Amino acid sequence: MPAHNILVINCGSSSIKFAVVNQTHAPFALSGEAERLGSPEAVLNWQLAGEKASLKIANGDHRTALTQLLPIVERAAGGTLRGIAHRVVHGGEQFASARRLDADALAAIRALAPLAPLHIPVNLLGIEAAIELFPTLPQVAVFDTAFHQTLPEHAFRYALPEHLYREHGVRRYGFHGTSYRFVSHRAAELSGLSLGDSSWLAAHLGNGCSTCAIVNGQSLDTSMGLTPLEGLVMGSRSGDVDPNLHSHLARTLGWSLEQIEQMLNQDSGLLGLSGLSNDMRSLEQARDQGHAGASLAIEVFCYRLAKSLAAMSCALPQLDGLIFTGGIGENSPLIRSKTVAHLKLLNLALDKPANARTIRGASGPIQAHGHPRVLVVPTNEERQIALDTLALLN
Ligand code: ADP
């Protein structure tokens, strides 16, 4: 019997990332992205069997893109498509694992829209179009928050009046859960430890950034909260600020809620601090050329990251290792070394050559001899989503 393929779909407001993931082969049979949907420049880019291709779909929306994708997916899967997996950003308290999409699940996801008003409606758009276009295939939702449903109450509650939690779901949920599940499995494998009997600190550093404490395969704390804005400095998100900042800006500058939200989510983080870019690669280059803003952004990023990891260590009985993942975690020896330099009290130290060479998809240990393990582990959220989906469908 041929191994099964899963089409993994990740809908953003103007984009759809997709991949056909095979149960047994590591490289994706098909991967790509529909970009700038809804605009005259809308385009579908994909890579099939090593060949790159693209198709202009001027003014095409999510549905148009999925319709165009259908024959390409069928070619990639060669008649062995087992199902479709949708990445859904927020699963609230209702979803602690992947779920087959039926009318009840769809209604439950729709009811979560107030928790992620920018993301849930576009996730639903993709799900509804896929159900219409692939009516005979089972469809599954995999949630970014699900892995963190094991947080104990002392970690997930805010110190706010109780009714805000009980009646309105105001609590910490956490995100990047699929990535943390994948890299913690890999870290245990790489170290010859059992995931069910090991304790990890992990940092997922992409455009969004977060940290997580993982004990015996379960998330016990994480830095993101009700929304992905809480916690670390990110590409264009501020991370933690004094909550009174909102009223301060409203009172002193007359800013509206929308202006404040835009500033905290799109104009802050590395971009706001540097005045230059939200992209770490550009900032490292600018720092090398003496750009003061880029240098400051990198210092604040690393200090805040180290502070968050130290805080996460409160949830661990012992430390079996620190995991770096995401575009920055996987590729930046500078950020790893600057962060670890702030964590001497955890006895962490890096081996310089190992840190320098573990980039561009390489994985493995980078700690100095005799110090606690530090691992670089490239994440693969699409593969984890496909594996979760196959486990559910089989
Ligand atoms: P997303 O969260 O969108 O999936 P990624 O995980 O791809 O993002 O991470 C993007 C970030 O990784 C960007 O800030 C990018 O500059 C950074 N990055 C990628 N390669 C390098 C590198 N060689 N050095 C430093 N930063 C890098």
PDB file of N, CA and C and ligand atoms in Angstrom, residues 17 87 176 204-209 235 270 277-284 325-333 335 359-360 379 381, ligand 1:
ATOM      1  N   LYS A  17      -0.273  29.301   2.681  1.00  0.00           N
ATOM      2  CA  LYS A  17       0.887  28.431   2.552  1.00  0.00           C
ATOM      3  C   LYS A  17       0.363  27.002   2.478  1.00  0.00           C
ATOM      4  N   ARG A  87      -4.171  24.479   9.522  1.00  0.00           N
ATOM      5  CA  ARG A  87      -3.597  25.079  10.718  1.00  0.00           C
ATOM      6  C   ARG A  87      -4.568  26.157  11.201  1.00  0.00           C
ATOM      7  N   HIS A 176       2.535  28.704  18.862  1.00  0.00           N
ATOM      8  CA  HIS A 176       3.700  27.925  18.392  1.00  0.00           C
ATOM      9  C   HIS A 176       3.687  26.496  18.945  1.00  0.00           C
ATOM     10  N   HIS A 204      11.291  29.436  20.225  1.00  0.00           N
ATOM     11  CA  HIS A 204      10.934  29.491  18.805  1.00  0.00           C
ATOM     12  C   HIS A 204      11.081  30.944  18.377  1.00  0.00           C
ATOM     13  N   LEU A 205      12.070  31.217  17.513  1.00  0.00           N
ATOM     14  CA  LEU A 205      12.397  32.591  17.132  1.00  0.00           C
ATOM     15  C   LEU A 205      12.241  32.761  15.626  1.00  0.00           C
ATOM     16  N   GLY A 206      11.056  33.176  15.205  1.00  0.00           N
ATOM     17  CA  GLY A 206      10.807  33.458  13.788  1.00  0.00           C
ATOM     18  C   GLY A 206      10.422  34.920  13.681  1.00  0.00           C
ATOM     19  N   ASN A 207       9.407  35.235  12.848  1.00  0.00           N
ATOM     20  CA  ASN A 207       8.872  36.599  12.892  1.00  0.00           C
ATOM     21  C   ASN A 207       8.144  36.814  14.201  1.00  0.00           C
ATOM     22  N   GLY A 208       7.359  35.797  14.621  1.00  0.00           N
ATOM     23  CA  GLY A 208       6.840  35.755  15.987  1.00  0.00           C
ATOM     24  C   GLY A 208       7.842  34.982  16.832  1.00  0.00           C
ATOM     25  N   CYS A 209       7.981  35.359  18.100  1.00  0.00           N
ATOM     26  CA  CYS A 209       8.965  34.680  18.958  1.00  0.00           C
ATOM     27  C   CYS A 209       8.314  34.318  20.287  1.00  0.00           C
ATOM     28  N   GLY A 235       9.588  40.413  15.499  1.00  0.00           N
ATOM     29  CA  GLY A 235       9.922  41.189  14.308  1.00  0.00           C
ATOM     30  C   GLY A 235       9.325  42.595  14.360  1.00  0.00           C
ATOM     31  N   LEU A 270      11.655  44.528  16.750  1.00  0.00           N
ATOM     32  CA  LEU A 270      12.952  44.824  16.115  1.00  0.00           C
ATOM     33  C   LEU A 270      12.835  46.039  15.199  1.00  0.00           C
ATOM     34  N   SER A 277      14.411  47.690  10.273  1.00  0.00           N
ATOM     35  CA  SER A 277      13.888  46.456   9.673  1.00  0.00           C
ATOM     36  C   SER A 277      13.349  45.531  10.765  1.00  0.00           C
ATOM     37  N   ASN A 278      12.401  44.665  10.336  1.00  0.00           N
ATOM     38  CA  ASN A 278      11.906  43.632  11.259  1.00  0.00           C
ATOM     39  C   ASN A 278      12.665  42.323  11.045  1.00  0.00           C
ATOM     40  N   ASP A 279      13.634  42.341  10.144  1.00  0.00           N
ATOM     41  CA  ASP A 279      14.291  41.115   9.711  1.00  0.00           C
ATOM     42  C   ASP A 279      15.678  41.008  10.363  1.00  0.00           C
ATOM     43  N   MET A 280      15.883  39.919  11.104  1.00  0.00           N
ATOM     44  CA  MET A 280      17.120  39.798  11.884  1.00  0.00           C
ATOM     45  C   MET A 280      18.370  39.776  10.998  1.00  0.00           C
ATOM     46  N   ARG A 281      18.267  39.136   9.829  1.00  0.00           N
ATOM     47  CA  ARG A 281      19.436  39.091   8.933  1.00  0.00           C
ATOM     48  C   ARG A 281      19.880  40.510   8.561  1.00  0.00           C
ATOM     49  N   SER A 282      18.921  41.347   8.184  1.00  0.00           N
ATOM     50  CA  SER A 282      19.247  42.742   7.818  1.00  0.00           C
ATOM     51  C   SER A 282      19.849  43.470   9.014  1.00  0.00           C
ATOM     52  N   LEU A 283      19.316  43.205  10.203  1.00  0.00           N
ATOM     53  CA  LEU A 283      19.820  43.914  11.389  1.00  0.00           C
ATOM     54  C   LEU A 283      21.250  43.490  11.714  1.00  0.00           C
ATOM     55  N   GLU A 284      21.549  42.197  11.537  1.00  0.00           N
ATOM     56  CA  GLU A 284      22.924  41.743  11.808  1.00  0.00           C
ATOM     57  C   GLU A 284      23.896  42.415  10.838  1.00  0.00           C
ATOM     58  N   THR A 325      15.026  27.156  17.914  1.00  0.00           N
ATOM     59  CA  THR A 325      14.405  26.836  16.631  1.00  0.00           C
ATOM     60  C   THR A 325      13.796  28.090  16.012  1.00  0.00           C
ATOM     61  N   GLY A 326      13.163  27.954  14.814  1.00  0.00           N
ATOM     62  CA  GLY A 326      12.638  29.108  14.071  1.00  0.00           C
ATOM     63  C   GLY A 326      13.781  29.729  13.261  1.00  0.00           C
ATOM     64  N   GLY A 327      13.447  30.574  12.290  1.00  0.00           N
ATOM     65  CA  GLY A 327      14.441  31.147  11.378  1.00  0.00           C
ATOM     66  C   GLY A 327      15.645  31.742  12.086  1.00  0.00           C
ATOM     67  N   ILE A 328      15.430  32.489  13.170  1.00  0.00           N
ATOM     68  CA  ILE A 328      16.542  33.104  13.903  1.00  0.00           C
ATOM     69  C   ILE A 328      17.269  32.048  14.745  1.00  0.00           C
ATOM     70  N   GLY A 329      16.511  31.239  15.467  1.00  0.00           N
ATOM     71  CA  GLY A 329      17.108  30.214  16.334  1.00  0.00           C
ATOM     72  C   GLY A 329      17.940  29.206  15.557  1.00  0.00           C
ATOM     73  N   GLU A 330      17.516  28.915  14.316  1.00  0.00           N
ATOM     74  CA  GLU A 330      18.203  27.898  13.511  1.00  0.00           C
ATOM     75  C   GLU A 330      19.413  28.451  12.762  1.00  0.00           C
ATOM     76  N   ASN A 331      19.447  29.780  12.594  1.00  0.00           N
ATOM     77  CA  ASN A 331      20.446  30.360  11.677  1.00  0.00           C
ATOM     78  C   ASN A 331      21.357  31.421  12.257  1.00  0.00           C
ATOM     79  N   SER A 332      21.127  31.853  13.493  1.00  0.00           N
ATOM     80  CA  SER A 332      21.917  32.983  13.972  1.00  0.00           C
ATOM     81  C   SER A 332      22.820  32.635  15.165  1.00  0.00           C
ATOM     82  N   PRO A 333      24.090  32.300  14.882  1.00  0.00           N
ATOM     83  CA  PRO A 333      25.035  32.064  15.978  1.00  0.00           C
ATOM     84  C   PRO A 333      25.157  33.286  16.897  1.00  0.00           C
ATOM     85  N   ILE A 335      22.847  35.601  17.786  1.00  0.00           N
ATOM     86  CA  ILE A 335      21.728  35.721  18.738  1.00  0.00           C
ATOM     87  C   ILE A 335      21.826  34.615  19.791  1.00  0.00           C
ATOM     88  N   ILE A 359      23.964  25.791  11.328  1.00  0.00           N
ATOM     89  CA  ILE A 359      23.068  26.737  10.654  1.00  0.00           C
ATOM     90  C   ILE A 359      22.481  26.070   9.419  1.00  0.00           C
ATOM     91  N   ARG A 360      21.555  26.766   8.755  1.00  0.00           N
ATOM     92  CA  ARG A 360      20.982  26.335   7.461  1.00  0.00           C
ATOM     93  C   ARG A 360      20.493  24.894   7.478  1.00  0.00           C
ATOM     94  N   THR A 379      12.691  23.388  12.985  1.00  0.00           N
ATOM     95  CA  THR A 379      11.303  22.988  13.186  1.00  0.00           C
ATOM     96  C   THR A 379      10.688  22.544  11.864  1.00  0.00           C
ATOM     97  N   GLU A 381       6.743  22.422  11.147  1.00  0.00           N
ATOM     98  CA  GLU A 381       5.351  22.427  11.616  1.00  0.00           C
ATOM     99  C   GLU A 381       4.431  21.673  10.662  1.00  0.00           C
TER     100      GLU A 381
HETATM  101  P1  ADP B   1       8.098  32.847  10.246  1.00  0.00           P
HETATM  102  O1  ADP B   1       7.790  33.134  11.673  1.00  0.00           O
HETATM  103  O2  ADP B   1       7.465  33.815   9.295  1.00  0.00           O
HETATM  104  O3  ADP B   1       7.965  31.393   9.855  1.00  0.00           O
HETATM  105  P2  ADP B   1      10.946  32.301  10.091  1.00  0.00           P
HETATM  106  O4  ADP B   1      10.907  31.194  11.086  1.00  0.00           O
HETATM  107  O5  ADP B   1      11.289  31.980   8.693  1.00  0.00           O
HETATM  108  O6  ADP B   1       9.657  33.210  10.105  1.00  0.00           O
HETATM  109  O7  ADP B   1      12.035  33.357  10.632  1.00  0.00           O
HETATM  110  C1  ADP B   1      12.250  34.583  10.013  1.00  0.00           C
HETATM  111  C2  ADP B   1      13.372  35.302  10.750  1.00  0.00           C
HETATM  112  O8  ADP B   1      14.560  34.498  10.695  1.00  0.00           O
HETATM  113  C3  ADP B   1      13.718  36.654  10.133  1.00  0.00           C
HETATM  114  O9  ADP B   1      13.944  37.608  11.145  1.00  0.00           O
HETATM  115  C4  ADP B   1      15.009  36.334   9.395  1.00  0.00           C
HETATM  116  O10 ADP B   1      15.829  37.468   9.242  1.00  0.00           O
HETATM  117  C5  ADP B   1      15.643  35.351  10.369  1.00  0.00           C
HETATM  118  N1  ADP B   1      16.766  34.655   9.741  1.00  0.00           N
HETATM  119  C6  ADP B   1      16.753  33.799   8.703  1.00  0.00           C
HETATM  120  N2  ADP B   1      18.020  33.454   8.361  1.00  0.00           N
HETATM  121  C7  ADP B   1      18.851  34.140   9.190  1.00  0.00           C
HETATM  122  C8  ADP B   1      20.278  34.229   9.346  1.00  0.00           C
HETATM  123  N3  ADP B   1      21.102  33.555   8.562  1.00  0.00           N
HETATM  124  N4  ADP B   1      20.758  35.028  10.325  1.00  0.00           N
HETATM  125  C9  ADP B   1      19.932  35.733  11.113  1.00  0.00           C
HETATM  126  N5  ADP B   1      18.588  35.696  11.026  1.00  0.00           N
HETATM  127  C10 ADP B   1      18.044  34.908  10.076  1.00  0.00           C
END
